[in-house]
Coordinates of C-alpha atoms in Angstrom, one line a residue:
X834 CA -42.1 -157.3 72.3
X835 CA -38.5 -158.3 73.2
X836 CA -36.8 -159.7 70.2
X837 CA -37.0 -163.7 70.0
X838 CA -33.3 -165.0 69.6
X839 CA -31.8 -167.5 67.3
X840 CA -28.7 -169.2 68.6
X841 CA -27.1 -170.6 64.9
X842 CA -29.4 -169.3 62.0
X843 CA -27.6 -169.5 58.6
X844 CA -29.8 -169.5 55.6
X845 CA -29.2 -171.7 53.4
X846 CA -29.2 -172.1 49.7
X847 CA -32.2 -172.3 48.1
X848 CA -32.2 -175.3 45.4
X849 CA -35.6 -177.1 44.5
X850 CA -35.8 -179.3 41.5
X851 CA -36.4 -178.1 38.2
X852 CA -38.2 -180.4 35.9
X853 CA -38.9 -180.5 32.0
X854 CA -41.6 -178.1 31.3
X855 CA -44.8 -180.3 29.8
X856 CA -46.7 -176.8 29.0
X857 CA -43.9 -174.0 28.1
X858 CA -43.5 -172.0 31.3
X859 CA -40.3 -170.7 31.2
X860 CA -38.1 -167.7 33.4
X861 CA -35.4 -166.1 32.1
X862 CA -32.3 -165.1 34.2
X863 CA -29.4 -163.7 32.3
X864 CA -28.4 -166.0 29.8
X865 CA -30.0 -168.5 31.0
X866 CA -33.7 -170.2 30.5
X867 CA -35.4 -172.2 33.2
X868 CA -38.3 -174.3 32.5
X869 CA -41.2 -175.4 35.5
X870 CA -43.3 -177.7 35.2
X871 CA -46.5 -178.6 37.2
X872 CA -47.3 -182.3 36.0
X873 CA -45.6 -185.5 36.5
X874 CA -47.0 -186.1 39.3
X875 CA -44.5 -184.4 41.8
X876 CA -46.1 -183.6 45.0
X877 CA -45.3 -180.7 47.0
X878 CA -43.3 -180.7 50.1
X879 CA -41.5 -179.3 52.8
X880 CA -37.5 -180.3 51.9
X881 CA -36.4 -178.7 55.1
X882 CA -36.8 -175.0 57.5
X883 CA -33.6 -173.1 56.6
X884 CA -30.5 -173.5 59.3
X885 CA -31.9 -176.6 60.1
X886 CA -32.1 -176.0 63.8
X887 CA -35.5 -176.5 66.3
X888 CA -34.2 -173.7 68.9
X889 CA -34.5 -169.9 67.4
X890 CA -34.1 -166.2 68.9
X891 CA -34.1 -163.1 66.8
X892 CA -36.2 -164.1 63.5
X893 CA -37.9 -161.8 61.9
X894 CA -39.6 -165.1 59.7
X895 CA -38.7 -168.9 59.6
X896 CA -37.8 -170.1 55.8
X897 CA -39.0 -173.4 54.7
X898 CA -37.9 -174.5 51.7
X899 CA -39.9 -176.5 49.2
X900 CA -39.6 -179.3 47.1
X901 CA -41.9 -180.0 43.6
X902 CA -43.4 -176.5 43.5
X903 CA -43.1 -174.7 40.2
X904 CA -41.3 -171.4 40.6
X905 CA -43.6 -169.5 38.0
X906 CA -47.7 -169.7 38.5
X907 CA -48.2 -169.1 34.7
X908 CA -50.8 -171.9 33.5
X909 CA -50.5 -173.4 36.8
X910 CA -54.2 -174.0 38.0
X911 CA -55.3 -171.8 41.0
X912 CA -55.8 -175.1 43.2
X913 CA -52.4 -175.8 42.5
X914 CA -49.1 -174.6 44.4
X915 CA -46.7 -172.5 43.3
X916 CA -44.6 -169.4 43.3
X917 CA -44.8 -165.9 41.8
X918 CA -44.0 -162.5 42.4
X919 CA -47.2 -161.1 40.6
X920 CA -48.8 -159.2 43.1
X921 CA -52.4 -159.3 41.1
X922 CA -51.8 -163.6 42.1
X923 CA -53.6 -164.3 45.2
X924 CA -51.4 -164.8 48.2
X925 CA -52.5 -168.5 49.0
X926 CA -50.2 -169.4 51.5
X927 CA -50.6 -170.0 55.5
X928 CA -48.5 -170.3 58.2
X929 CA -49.7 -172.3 61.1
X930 CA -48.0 -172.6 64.4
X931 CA -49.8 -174.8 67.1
X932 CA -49.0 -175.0 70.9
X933 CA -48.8 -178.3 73.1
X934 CA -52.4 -177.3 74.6
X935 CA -53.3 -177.3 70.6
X936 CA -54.2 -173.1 69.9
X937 CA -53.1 -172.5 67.0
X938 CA -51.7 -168.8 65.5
X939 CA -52.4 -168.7 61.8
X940 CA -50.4 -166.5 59.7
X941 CA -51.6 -163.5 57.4
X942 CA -52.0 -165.1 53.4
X943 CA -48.0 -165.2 52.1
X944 CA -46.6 -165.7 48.6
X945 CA -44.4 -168.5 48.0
X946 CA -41.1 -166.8 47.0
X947 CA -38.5 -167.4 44.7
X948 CA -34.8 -167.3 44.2
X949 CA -31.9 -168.4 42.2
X950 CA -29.2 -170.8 43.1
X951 CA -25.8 -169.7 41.5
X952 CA -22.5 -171.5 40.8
X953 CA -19.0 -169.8 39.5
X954 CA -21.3 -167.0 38.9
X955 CA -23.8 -168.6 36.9
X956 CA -27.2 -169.4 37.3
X957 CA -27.7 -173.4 38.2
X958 CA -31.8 -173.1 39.4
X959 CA -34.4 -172.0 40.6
X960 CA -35.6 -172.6 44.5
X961 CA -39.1 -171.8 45.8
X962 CA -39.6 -171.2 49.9
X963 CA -42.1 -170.0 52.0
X964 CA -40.7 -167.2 54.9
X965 CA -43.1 -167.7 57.8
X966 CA -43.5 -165.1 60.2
X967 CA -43.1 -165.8 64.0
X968 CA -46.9 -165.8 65.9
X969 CA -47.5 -162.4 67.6
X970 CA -46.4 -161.7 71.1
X971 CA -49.9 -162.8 72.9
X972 CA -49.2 -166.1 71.7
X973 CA -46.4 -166.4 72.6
X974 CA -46.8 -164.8 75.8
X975 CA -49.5 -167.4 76.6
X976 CA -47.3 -170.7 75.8
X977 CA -44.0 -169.3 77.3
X978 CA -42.4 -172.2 80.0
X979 CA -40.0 -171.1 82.4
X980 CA -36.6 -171.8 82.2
X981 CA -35.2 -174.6 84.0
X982 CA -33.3 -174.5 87.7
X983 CA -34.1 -170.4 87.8
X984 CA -32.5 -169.8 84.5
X985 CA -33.9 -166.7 83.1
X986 CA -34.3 -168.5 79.3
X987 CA -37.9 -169.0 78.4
X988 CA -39.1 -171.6 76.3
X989 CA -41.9 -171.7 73.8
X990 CA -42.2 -174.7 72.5
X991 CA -44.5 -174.7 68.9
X992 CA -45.3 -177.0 66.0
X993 CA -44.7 -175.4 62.6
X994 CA -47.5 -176.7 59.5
X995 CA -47.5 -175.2 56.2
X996 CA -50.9 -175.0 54.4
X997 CA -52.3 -174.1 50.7
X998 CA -55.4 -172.7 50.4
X999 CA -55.5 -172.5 46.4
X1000 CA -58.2 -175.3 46.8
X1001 CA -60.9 -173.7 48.8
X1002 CA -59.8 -175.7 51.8
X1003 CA -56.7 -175.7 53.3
X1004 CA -54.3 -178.3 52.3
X1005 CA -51.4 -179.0 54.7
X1006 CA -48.4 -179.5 52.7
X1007 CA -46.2 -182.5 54.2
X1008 CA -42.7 -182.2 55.2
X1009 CA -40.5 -184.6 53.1
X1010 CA -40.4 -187.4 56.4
X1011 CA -44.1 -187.6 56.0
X1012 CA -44.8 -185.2 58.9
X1013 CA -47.5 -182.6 58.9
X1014 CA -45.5 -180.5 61.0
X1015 CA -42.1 -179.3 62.7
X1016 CA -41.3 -178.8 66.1
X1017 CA -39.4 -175.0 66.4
X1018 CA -38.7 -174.6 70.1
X1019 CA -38.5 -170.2 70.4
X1020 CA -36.0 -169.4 73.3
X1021 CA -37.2 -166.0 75.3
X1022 CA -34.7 -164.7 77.5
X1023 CA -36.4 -162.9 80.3
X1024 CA -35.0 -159.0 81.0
X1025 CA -33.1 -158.6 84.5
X1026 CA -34.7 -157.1 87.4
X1027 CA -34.7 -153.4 87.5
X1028 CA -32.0 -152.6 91.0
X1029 CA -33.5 -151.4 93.7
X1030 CA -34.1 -148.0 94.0
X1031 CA -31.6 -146.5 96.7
X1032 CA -32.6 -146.0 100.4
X1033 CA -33.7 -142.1 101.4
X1034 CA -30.7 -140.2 103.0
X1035 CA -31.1 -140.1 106.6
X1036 CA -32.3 -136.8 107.7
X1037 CA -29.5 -134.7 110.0
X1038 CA -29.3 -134.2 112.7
X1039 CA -31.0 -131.6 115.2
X1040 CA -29.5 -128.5 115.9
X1041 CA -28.3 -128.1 119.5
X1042 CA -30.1 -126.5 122.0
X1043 CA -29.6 -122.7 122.7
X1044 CA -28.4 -122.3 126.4
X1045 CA -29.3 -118.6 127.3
X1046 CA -27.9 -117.4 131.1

């Protein structure tokens, strides 16, 4: 499949709030200590998709970065979100992305990632996203809308949802306006003609008649 196209991608930095730890999980990064903590009653949610754009070519995943999910799954309870790099974790993460006729491609499980937020060269926090892979090339295939006045842009407009399945069900996870999901319009641009194949030589001419006397 042709390579889907982002315009203005730029990812951004990855901050989520750190709270007081009320049961002692803790990550160590250098010098530094970071505490999670998974009570309180912080909900988790969708702060914003990286770039902060709804018109993409050329991603190999869309990054949505979260808000109130602890950044270590020690002692966090399986029905619970969070993010680890232990690969014996379950990955408990979907992707979801659902046309305007309402199909809808689900991702592979994912693991909610990690990483740290630095300032003068020293570690500030810890940020938690989720890198959601595009849907596969049928799908997208399927919901593609022609561009406009013969351009040769194709548009697939999608909506993007984020679910948890720690639960036994999935749970979607809200974006922070109180959505369930976010429109990401893929742009597709359609490969030129091949040129026409070049017209057969004409044959030559016949020789000229023998005269014999």
């Amino acid at each position: 499949m042709r390579a889907l196209r982002s315009s203005t991608i730029v990812l951004g930095l990855l901050v989520a709030g750190v709270a007081s730890s009320n049961w002692g999980a803790k990550l160590q990064l250098g010098g530094a200590v970071f505490e999670s903590s998974c009570g309180g009653g912080t909900h988790a949610t969708v702060k914003f998709v990286a770039g902060g754009v709804d018109e993409m070519r050329g991603l190999s995943s869309v990054r949505l970065v979260l808000h109130g999910v602890p950044f270590t799954c020690a002692n966090v309870p399986l029905s619970e979100p969070c993010a680890t790099t232990d690969t014996d974790y379950p990955r408990l993460w979907t992707c979801a992305w659902t046309s305007t006729d309402g199909t809808t491609s689900t991702s592979e499980p994912l693991y909610a990632g990690r990483k740290a937020d630095t300032f003068d060269g020293e570690t500030s926090g810890i940020g938690v996203y989720v890198d959601c892979p595009p849907p596969g090339e049928t799908f997208v295939m399927a919901h593609k809308v022609p561009g406009a006045d013969g351009s040769d842009v194709s548009r697939i407009p999608l909506q993007l949802s984020l679910r948890h399945h720690g639960a036994g069900v999935p749970t979607n996870i809200l974006f922070e306006d109180g959505s369930a999901a976010q429109a990401i319009t893929f742009l597709d641009s359609d490969p030129p003609s091949p040129p026409s194949p070049p017209l057969p030589s004409a044959p030559p001419p016949p020789p000229a008649p023998q005269v014999f006397e």
